[in-house]
Coordinates of C-alpha atoms in Angstrom, one line a residue:
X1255 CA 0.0 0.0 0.0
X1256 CA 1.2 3.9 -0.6
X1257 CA 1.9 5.6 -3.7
X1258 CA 1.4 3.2 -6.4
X1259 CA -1.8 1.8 -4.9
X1260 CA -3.3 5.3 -5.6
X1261 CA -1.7 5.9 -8.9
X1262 CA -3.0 2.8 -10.0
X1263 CA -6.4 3.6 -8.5
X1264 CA -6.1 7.0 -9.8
X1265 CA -5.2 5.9 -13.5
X1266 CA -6.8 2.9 -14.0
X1267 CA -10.1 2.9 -11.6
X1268 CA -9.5 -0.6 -9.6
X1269 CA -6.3 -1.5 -7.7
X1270 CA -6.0 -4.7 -5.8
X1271 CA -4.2 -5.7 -2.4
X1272 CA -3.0 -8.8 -1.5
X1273 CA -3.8 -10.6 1.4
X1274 CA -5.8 -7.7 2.6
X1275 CA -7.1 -9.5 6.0
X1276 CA -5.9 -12.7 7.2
X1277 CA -7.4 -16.2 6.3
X1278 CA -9.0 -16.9 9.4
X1279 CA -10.9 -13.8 9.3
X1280 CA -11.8 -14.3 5.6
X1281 CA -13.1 -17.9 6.6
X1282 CA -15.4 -16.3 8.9
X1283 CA -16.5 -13.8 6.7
X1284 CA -17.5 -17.0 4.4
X1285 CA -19.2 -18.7 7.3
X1286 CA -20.8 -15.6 8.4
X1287 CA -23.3 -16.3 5.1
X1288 CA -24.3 -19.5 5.2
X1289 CA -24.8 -18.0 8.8
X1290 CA -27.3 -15.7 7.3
X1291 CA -28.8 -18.7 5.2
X1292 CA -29.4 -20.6 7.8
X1293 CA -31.5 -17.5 9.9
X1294 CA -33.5 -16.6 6.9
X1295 CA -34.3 -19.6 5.0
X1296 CA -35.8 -18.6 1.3
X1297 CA -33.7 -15.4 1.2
X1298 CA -30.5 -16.0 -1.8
X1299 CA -27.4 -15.8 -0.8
X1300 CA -26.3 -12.7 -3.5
X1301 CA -29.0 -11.1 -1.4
X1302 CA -27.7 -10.4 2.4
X1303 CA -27.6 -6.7 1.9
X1304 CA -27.6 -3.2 4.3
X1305 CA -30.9 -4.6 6.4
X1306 CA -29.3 -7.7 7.1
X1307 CA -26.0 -6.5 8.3
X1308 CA -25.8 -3.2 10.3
X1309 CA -26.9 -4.8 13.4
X1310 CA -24.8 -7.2 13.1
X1311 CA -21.4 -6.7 15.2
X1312 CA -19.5 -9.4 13.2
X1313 CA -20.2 -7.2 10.3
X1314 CA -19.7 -4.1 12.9
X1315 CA -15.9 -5.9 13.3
X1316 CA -15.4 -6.7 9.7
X1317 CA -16.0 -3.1 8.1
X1318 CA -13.8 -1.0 10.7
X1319 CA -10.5 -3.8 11.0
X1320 CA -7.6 -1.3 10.6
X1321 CA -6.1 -3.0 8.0
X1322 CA -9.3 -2.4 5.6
X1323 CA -9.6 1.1 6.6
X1324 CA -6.0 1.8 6.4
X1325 CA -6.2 1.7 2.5
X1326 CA -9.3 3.9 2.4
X1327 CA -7.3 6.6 4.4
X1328 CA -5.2 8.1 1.9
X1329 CA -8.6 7.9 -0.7
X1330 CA -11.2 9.1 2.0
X1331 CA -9.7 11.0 4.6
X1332 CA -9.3 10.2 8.1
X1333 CA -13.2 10.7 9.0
X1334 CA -14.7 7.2 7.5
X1335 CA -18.1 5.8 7.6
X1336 CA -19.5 2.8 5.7
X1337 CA -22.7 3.6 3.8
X1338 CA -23.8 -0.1 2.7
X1339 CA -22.1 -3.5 2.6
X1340 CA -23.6 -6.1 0.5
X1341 CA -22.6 -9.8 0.4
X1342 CA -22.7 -11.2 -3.2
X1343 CA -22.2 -14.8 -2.5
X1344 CA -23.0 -17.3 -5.7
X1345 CA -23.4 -20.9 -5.1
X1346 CA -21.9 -23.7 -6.8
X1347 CA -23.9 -24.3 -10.2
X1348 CA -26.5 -21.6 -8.9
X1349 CA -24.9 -18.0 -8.4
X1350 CA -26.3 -15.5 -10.4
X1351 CA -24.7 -12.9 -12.9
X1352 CA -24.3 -9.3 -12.3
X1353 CA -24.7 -7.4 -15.7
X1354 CA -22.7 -4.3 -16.5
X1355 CA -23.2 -1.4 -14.5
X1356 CA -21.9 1.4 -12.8
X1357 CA -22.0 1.5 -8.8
X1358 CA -22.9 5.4 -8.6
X1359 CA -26.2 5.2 -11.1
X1360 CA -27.6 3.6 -8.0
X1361 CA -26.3 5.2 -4.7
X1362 CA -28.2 8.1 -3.3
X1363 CA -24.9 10.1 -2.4
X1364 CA -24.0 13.6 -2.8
X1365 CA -21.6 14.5 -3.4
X1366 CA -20.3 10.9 -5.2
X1367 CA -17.1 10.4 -3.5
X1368 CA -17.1 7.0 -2.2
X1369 CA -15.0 4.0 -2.6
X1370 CA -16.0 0.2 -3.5
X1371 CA -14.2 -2.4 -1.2
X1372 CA -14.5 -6.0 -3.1
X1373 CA -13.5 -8.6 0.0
X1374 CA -13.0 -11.6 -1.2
X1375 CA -14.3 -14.7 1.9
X1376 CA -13.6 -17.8 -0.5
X1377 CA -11.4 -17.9 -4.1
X1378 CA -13.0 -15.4 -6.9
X1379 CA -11.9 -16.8 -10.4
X1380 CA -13.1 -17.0 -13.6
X1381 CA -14.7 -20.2 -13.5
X1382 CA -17.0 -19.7 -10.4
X1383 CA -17.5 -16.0 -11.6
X1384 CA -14.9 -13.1 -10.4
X1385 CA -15.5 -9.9 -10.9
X1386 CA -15.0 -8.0 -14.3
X1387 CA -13.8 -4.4 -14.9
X1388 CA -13.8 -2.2 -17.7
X1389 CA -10.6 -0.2 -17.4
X1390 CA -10.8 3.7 -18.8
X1391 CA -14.8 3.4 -18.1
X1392 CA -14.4 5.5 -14.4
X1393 CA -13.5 8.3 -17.1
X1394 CA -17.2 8.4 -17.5
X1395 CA -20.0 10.3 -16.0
X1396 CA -22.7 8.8 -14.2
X1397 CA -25.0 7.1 -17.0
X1398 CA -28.7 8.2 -16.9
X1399 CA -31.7 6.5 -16.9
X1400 CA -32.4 6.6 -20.1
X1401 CA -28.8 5.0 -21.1
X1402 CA -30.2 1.4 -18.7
X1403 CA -32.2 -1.2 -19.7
X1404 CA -34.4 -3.0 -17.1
X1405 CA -33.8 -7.0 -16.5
X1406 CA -35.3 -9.7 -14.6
X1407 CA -34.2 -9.4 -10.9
X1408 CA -34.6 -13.4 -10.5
X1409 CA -32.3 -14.2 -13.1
X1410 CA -29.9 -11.4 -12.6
X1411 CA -28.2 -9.7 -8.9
X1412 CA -29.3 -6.4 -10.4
X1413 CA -32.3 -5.1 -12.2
X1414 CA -31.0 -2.9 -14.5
X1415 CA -28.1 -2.9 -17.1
X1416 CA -26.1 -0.7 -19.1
X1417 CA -27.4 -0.4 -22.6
X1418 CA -25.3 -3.1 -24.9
X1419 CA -24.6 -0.2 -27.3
X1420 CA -22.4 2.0 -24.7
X1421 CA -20.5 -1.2 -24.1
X1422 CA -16.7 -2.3 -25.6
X1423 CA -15.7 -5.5 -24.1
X1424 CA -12.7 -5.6 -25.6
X1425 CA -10.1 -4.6 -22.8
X1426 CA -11.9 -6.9 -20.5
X1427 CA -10.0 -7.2 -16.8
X1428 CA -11.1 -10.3 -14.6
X1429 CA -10.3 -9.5 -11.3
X1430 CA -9.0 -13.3 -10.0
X1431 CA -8.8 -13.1 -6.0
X1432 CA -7.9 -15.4 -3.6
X1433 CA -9.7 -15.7 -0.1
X1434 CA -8.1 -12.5 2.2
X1435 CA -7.5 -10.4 -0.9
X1436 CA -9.4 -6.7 -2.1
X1437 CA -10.1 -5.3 -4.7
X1438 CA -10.9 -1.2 -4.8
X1439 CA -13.0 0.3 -7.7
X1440 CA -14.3 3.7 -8.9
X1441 CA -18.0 4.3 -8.3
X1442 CA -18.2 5.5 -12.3
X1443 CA -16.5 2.4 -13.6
X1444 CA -18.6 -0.3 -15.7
X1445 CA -18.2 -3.7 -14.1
X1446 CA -20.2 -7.1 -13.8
X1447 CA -19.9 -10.6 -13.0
X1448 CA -20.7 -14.0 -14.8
X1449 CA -22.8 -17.0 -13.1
X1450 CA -21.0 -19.2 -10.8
X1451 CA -21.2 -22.6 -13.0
X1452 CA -18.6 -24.2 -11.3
X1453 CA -18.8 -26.4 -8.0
X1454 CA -17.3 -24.6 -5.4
X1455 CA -18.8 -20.9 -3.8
X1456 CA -17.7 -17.7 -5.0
X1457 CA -18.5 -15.7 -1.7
X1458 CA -17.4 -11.8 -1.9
X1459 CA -18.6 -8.8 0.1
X1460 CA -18.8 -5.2 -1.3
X1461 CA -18.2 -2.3 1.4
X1462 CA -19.2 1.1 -0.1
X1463 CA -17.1 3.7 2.6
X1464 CA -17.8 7.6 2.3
X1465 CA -16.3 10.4 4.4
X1466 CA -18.2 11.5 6.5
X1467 CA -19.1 14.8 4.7
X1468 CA -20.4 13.0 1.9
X1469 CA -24.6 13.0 2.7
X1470 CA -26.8 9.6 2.2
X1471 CA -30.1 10.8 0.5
X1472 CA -32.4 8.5 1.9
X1473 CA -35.1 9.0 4.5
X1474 CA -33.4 7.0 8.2
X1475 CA -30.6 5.4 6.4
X1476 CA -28.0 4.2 9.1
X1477 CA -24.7 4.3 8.3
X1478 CA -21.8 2.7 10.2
X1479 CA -18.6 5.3 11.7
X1480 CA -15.9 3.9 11.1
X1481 CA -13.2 6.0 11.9
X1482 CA -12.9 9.8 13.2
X1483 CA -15.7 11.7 13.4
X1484 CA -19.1 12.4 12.0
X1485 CA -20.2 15.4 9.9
X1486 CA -22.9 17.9 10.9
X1487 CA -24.8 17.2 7.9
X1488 CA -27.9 14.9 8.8
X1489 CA -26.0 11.7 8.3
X1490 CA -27.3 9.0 10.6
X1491 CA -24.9 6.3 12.3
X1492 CA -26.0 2.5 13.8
X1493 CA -25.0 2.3 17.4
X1494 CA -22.5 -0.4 18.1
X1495 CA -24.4 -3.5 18.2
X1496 CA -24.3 -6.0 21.4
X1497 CA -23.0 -9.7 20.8
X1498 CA -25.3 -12.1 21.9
X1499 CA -24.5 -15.8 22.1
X1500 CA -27.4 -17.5 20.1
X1501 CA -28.2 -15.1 18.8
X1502 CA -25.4 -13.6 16.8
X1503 CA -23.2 -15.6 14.8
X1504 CA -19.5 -16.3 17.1
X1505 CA -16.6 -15.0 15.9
X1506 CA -13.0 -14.4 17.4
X1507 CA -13.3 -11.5 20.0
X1508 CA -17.0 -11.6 20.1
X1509 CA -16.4 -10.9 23.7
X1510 CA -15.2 -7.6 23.3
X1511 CA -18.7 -7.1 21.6
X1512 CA -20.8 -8.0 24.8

């Protein structure tokens, strides 16, 4: 991390760092959905989003471990809060695509300056499904509506797709990760994933951090501080959730969380 992470984030829109958290952590991060499976039964696994997770202190632990927010500090400043993690877990022979599409069109943020944190809990490759960039693309403005096309939200992670015709796959990048690793992206650049055909899970979790003088648009949203302080601008912030036994999911240091 340092001067050529940025540079590369800066130039290119995605950088990636190795062996981000350590494997033990990254294993519970993996368990930490099937978790989640098991407490709502009939909910997919590409669907554990915001509601699910930020009363959750496991996720509370995850999303402000120093050596994540470390490499958001020179990006973000050193007042950090996450607006929304998502877990996008595909299972074996079942996980669903997400089509091309640009973070920001969907974030109610203002002003856009936000970072994408891609954690990867299992192996992300190409044959269960990694995640695919579109290098130059963060060079972009934020596409409108008209510049989507609508798709079937059971077939698909997301209901909504750039238009084919704005799209040059070309200089595709597939982001291969191993379980521990990140991956950073622009909120402007054009990025997707295939299905998960093979037989093994393709579990990764996207953290979307702000600073804190960036505003959330929406009505009672609860963010999660991170690190420094809050803004005076209307933001609202998740107290720091209790750990339960039974009914939390354990993880190392959950005692610190009683």
């Amino acid at each position: 991390m340092g001067p050529d992470l940025k540079r590369q984030y800066d130039e290119e829109g995605y950088a990636i760092v190795r062996k981000a958290i350590d494997a033990d952590l990254a294993a519970e991060t993996a368990e930490h959905v099937h978790w989640l499976s098991r407490r709502n039964p009939g909910v997919r696994p590409e669907a554990f989003f915001h509601n699910f997770l930020v009363d959750d202190p496991f996720m509370h632990r995850l999303v402000s471990d120093e050596r994540i927010v470390d490499i958001l500090e020179p990006f973000l400043g050193p007042n950090i809060a996450l607006y929304a993690p998502h877990y996008i877990a595909k299972p074996p022979g079942d996980g669903k695509p997400v089509l091309w599409h640009q973070d920001g069109y969907y974030w109610p943020l203002e002003p856009m300056e936000v970072m994408t944190v891609w954690l990867a809990a299992t192996a992300s490759t190409r044959e269960n499904g990694c995640m695919r960039i579109l290098p130059g693309t963060q060079n972009m403005r934020l596409l409108s509506r008209r510049e989507m096309v609508d798709v079937d939200e059971e077939k698909y992670v997301l209901n909504s797709q750039v238009h084919p015709s704005l799209i040059d796959d070309s200089d595709v990048v597939d982001l291969e990760l191993e379980a521990g690793d990140v991956s950073i992206h622009n909120p402007r650049i054009i990025h997707g994933s295939e299905a998960n055909t093979s037989d093994s899970w393709r579990i990764g979790l996207t953290l979307r951090y702000i600073p804190t003088t960036t505003r959330v648009r929406a009505e009672g949203w609860r963010s999660i501080l991170v690190r420094g302080d809050a803004a005076d601008n209307g933001n609202l912030y998740a107290e720091r959730p209790r750990y339960l036994p039974g009914e939390c999911m354990p993880f190392r240091g959950a005692e610190e969380w009683r």
